[in-house]
PDB file of C-alpha atoms in Angstrom:
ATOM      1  CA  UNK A   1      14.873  -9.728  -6.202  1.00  0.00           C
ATOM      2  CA  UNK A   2      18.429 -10.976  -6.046  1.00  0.00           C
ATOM      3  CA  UNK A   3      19.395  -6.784  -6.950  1.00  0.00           C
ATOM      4  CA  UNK A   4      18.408  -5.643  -3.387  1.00  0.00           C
ATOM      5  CA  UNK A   5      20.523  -5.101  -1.505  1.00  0.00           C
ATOM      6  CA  UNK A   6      19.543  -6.880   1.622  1.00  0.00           C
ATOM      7  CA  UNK A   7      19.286 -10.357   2.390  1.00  0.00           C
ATOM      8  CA  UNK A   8      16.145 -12.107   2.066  1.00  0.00           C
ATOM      9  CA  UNK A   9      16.066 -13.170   5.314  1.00  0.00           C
ATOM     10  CA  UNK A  10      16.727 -10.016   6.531  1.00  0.00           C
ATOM     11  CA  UNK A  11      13.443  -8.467   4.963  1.00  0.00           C
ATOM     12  CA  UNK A  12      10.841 -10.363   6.685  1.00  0.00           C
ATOM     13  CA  UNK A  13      11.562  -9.359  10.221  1.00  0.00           C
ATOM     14  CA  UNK A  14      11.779  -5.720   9.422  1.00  0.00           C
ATOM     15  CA  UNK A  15       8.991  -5.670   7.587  1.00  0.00           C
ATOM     16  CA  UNK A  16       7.206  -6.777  10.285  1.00  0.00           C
ATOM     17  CA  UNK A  17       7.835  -3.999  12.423  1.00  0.00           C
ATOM     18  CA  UNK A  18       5.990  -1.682  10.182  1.00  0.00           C
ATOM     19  CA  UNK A  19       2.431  -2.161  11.726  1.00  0.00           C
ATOM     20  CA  UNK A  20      -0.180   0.828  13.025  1.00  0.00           C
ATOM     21  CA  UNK A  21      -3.090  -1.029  14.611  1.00  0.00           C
ATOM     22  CA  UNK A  22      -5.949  -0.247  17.059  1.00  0.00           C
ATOM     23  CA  UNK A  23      -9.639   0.802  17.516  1.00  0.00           C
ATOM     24  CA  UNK A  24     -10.590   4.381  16.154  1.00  0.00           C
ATOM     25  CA  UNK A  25     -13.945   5.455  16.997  1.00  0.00           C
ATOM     26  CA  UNK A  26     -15.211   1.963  17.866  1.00  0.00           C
ATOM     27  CA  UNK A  27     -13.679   0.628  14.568  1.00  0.00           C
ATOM     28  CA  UNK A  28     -10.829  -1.759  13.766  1.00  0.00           C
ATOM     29  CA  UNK A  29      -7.703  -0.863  11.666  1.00  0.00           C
ATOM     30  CA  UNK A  30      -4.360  -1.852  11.018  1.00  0.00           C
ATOM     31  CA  UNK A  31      -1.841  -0.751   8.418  1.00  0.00           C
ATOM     32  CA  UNK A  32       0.813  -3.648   7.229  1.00  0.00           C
ATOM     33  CA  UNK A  33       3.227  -4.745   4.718  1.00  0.00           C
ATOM     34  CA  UNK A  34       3.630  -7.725   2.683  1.00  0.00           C
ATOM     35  CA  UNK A  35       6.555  -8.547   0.144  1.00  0.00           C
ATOM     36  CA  UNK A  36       4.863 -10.885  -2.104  1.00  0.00           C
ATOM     37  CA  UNK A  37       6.538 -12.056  -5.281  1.00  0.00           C
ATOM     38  CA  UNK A  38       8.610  -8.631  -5.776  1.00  0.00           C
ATOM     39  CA  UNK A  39       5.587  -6.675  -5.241  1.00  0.00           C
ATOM     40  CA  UNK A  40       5.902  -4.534  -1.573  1.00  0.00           C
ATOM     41  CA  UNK A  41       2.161  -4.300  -0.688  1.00  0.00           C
ATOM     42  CA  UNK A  42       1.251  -1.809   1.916  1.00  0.00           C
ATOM     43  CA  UNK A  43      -1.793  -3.942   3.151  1.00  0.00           C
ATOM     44  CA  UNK A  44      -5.282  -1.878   4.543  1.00  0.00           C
ATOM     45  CA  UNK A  45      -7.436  -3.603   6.977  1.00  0.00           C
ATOM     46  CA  UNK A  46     -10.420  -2.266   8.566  1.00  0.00           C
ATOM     47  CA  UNK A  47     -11.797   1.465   8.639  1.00  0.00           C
ATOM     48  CA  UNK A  48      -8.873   3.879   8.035  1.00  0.00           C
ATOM     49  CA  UNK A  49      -9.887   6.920   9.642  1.00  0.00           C
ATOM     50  CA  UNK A  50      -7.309   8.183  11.734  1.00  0.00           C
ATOM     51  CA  UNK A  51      -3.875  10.218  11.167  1.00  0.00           C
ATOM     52  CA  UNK A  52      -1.050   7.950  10.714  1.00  0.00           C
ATOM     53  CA  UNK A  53       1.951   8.450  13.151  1.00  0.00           C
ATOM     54  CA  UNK A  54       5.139   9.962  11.242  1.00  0.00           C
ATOM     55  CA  UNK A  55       6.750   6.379  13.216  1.00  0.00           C
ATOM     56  CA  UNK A  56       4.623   4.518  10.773  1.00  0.00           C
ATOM     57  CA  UNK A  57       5.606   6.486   7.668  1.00  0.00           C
ATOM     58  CA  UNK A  58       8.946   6.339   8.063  1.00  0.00           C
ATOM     59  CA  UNK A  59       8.792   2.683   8.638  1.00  0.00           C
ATOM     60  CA  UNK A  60       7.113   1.784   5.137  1.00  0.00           C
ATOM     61  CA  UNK A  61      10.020   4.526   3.540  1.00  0.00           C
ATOM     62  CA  UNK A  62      12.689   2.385   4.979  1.00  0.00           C
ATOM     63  CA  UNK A  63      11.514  -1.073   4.054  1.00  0.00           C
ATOM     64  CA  UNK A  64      10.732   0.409   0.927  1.00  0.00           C
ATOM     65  CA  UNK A  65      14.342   1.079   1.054  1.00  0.00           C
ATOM     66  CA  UNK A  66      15.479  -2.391   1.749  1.00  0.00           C
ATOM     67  CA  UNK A  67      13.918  -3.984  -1.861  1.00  0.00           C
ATOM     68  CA  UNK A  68      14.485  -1.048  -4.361  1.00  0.00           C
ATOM     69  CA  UNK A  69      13.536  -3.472  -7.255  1.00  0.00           C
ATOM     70  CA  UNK A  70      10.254  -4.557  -5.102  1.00  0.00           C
ATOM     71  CA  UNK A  71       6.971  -2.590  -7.036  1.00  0.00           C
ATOM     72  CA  UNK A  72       4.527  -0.890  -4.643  1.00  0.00           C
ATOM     73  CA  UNK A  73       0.765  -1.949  -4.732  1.00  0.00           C
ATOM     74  CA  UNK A  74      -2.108  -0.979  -1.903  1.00  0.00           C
ATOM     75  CA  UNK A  75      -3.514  -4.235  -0.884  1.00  0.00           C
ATOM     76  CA  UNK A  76      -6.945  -2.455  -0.221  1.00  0.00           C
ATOM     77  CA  UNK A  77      -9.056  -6.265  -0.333  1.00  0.00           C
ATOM     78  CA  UNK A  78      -9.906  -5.697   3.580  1.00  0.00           C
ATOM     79  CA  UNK A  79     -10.234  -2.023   3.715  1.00  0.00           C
ATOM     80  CA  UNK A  80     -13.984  -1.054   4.951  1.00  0.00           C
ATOM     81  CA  UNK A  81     -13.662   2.630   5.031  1.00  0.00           C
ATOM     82  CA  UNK A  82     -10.891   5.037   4.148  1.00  0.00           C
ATOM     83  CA  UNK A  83     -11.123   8.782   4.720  1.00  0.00           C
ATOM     84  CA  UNK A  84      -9.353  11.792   3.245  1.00  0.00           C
ATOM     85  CA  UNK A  85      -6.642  11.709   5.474  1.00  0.00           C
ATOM     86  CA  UNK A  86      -5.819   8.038   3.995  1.00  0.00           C
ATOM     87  CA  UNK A  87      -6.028   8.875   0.518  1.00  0.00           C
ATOM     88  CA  UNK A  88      -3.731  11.722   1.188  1.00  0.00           C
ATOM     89  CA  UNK A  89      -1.387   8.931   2.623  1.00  0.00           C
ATOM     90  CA  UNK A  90      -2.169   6.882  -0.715  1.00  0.00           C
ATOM     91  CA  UNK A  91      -0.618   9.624  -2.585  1.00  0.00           C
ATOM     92  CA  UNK A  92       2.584   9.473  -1.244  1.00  0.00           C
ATOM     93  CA  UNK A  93       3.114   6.142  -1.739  1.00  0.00           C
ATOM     94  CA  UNK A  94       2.166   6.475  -5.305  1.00  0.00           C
ATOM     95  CA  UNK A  95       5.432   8.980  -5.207  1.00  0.00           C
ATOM     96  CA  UNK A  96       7.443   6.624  -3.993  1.00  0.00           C
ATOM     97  CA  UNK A  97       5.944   4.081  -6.960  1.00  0.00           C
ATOM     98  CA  UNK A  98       6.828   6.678  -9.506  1.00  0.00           C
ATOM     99  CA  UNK A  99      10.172   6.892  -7.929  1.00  0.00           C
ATOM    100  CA  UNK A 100      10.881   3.252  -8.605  1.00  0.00           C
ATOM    101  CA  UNK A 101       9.568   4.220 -12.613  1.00  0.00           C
ATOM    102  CA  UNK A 102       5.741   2.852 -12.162  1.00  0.00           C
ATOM    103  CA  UNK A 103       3.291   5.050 -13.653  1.00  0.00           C
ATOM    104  CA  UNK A 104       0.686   4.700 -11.020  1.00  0.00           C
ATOM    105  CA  UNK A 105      -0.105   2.373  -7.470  1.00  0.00           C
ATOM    106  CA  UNK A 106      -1.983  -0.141  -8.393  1.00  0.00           C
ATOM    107  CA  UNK A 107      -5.361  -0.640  -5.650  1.00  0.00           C
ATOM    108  CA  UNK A 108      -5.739  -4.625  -4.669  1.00  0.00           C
ATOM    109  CA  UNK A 109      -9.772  -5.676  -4.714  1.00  0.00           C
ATOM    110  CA  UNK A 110     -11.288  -2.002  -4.039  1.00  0.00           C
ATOM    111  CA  UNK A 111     -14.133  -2.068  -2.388  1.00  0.00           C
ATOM    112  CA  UNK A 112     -16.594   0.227  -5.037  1.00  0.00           C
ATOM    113  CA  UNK A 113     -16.875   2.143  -1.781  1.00  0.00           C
ATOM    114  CA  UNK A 114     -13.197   3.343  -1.902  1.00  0.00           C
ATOM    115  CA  UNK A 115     -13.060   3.431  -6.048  1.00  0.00           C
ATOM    116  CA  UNK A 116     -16.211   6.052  -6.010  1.00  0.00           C
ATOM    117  CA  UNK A 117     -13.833   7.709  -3.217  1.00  0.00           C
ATOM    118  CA  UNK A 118     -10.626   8.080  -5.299  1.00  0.00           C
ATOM    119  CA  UNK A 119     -13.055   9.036  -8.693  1.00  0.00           C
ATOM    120  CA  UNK A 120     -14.588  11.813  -6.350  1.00  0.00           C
ATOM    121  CA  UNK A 121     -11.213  13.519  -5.103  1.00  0.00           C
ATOM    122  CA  UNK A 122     -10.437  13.455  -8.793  1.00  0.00           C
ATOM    123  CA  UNK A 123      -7.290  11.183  -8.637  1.00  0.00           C
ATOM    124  CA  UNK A 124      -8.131   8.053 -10.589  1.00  0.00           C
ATOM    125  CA  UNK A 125      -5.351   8.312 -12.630  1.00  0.00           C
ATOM    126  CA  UNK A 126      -2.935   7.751  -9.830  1.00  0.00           C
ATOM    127  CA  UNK A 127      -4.473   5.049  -9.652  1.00  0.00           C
ATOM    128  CA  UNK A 128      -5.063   1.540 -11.128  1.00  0.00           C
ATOM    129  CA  UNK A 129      -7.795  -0.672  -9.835  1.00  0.00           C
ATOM    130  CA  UNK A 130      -6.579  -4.658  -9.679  1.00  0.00           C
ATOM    131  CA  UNK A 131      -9.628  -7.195  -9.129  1.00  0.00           C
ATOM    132  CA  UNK A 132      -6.963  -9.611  -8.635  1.00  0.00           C
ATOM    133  CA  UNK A 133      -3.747 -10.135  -8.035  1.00  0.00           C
ATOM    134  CA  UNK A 134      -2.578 -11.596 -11.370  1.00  0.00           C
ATOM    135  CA  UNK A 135      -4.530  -8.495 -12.745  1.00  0.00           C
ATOM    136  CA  UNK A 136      -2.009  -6.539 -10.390  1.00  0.00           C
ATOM    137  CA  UNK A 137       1.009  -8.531 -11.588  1.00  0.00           C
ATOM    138  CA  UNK A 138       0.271  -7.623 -15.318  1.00  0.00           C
ATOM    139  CA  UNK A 139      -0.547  -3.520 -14.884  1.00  0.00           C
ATOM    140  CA  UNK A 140       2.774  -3.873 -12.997  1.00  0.00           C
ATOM    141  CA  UNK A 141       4.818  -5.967 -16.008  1.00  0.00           C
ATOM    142  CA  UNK A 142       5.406  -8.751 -14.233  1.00  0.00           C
ATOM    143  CA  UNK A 143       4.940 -12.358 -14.683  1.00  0.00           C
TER     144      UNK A 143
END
């Protein structure tokens, strides 16, 4: 990604400051990112329940910011539950995707659980489902 802006070595560490963690109703979670081969994955772990915190938000918009040639992708591989509140959060992101000229965010190793979830809110074609990551690489047009 030798077009962003911002040195490589720069990206790592603030990337790293965009984390939302904890226990929600008994249940782990934590919200990450992950810059892997020019594809900025916003990485789902756990049951994702909650609201997220506007700090949190802004966070992924900035680093978001600091590789405008990165794609997006939802690394959803670990996700156990996501709720309505999440999805709503997934459809942002997929604005800032189309932003950066991608038709849709593509979803990591869904879980049937969370593709029946996305079918039933009617926005599957937001959407593109990615068993695996090479799968990913090619509904993105990369190598």
């Amino acid at each position: 990604m030798s077009n962003d802006p911002t040195p490589p070595d720069q990206i790592a560490p603030e990337l790293a400051k965009v984390r939302f963690a904890g226990v929600y109703h008994d249940a782990p979670f934590a919200l990450s990112l992950a810059l892997r081969d020019g594809v900025l994955f916003l990485v789902l772990e756990g049951a994702l329940t909650q609201n997220l915190p506007d700090s949190f938000v802004l966070g992924v918009e900035r680093a978001a910011a600091l590789v405008p040639t990165a794609k997006l992708a939802a690394d959803v591989s670990k996700a156990t539950h996501i709720a309505s509140v999440m999805i709503a959060y997934l459809v942002s992101v997929v604005k800032l995707a189309q932003n950066r000229g991608q038709k849709a965010l593509p979803l990591l190793q869904p879980s049937q659980r969370i593709v029946t979830l996305v079918k039933m809110v009617g926005l599957l074609e937001l959407f593109t489902l990615a068993p695996t990551e090479a799968d990913l690489r090619r509904q993105l047009g990369l190598k």
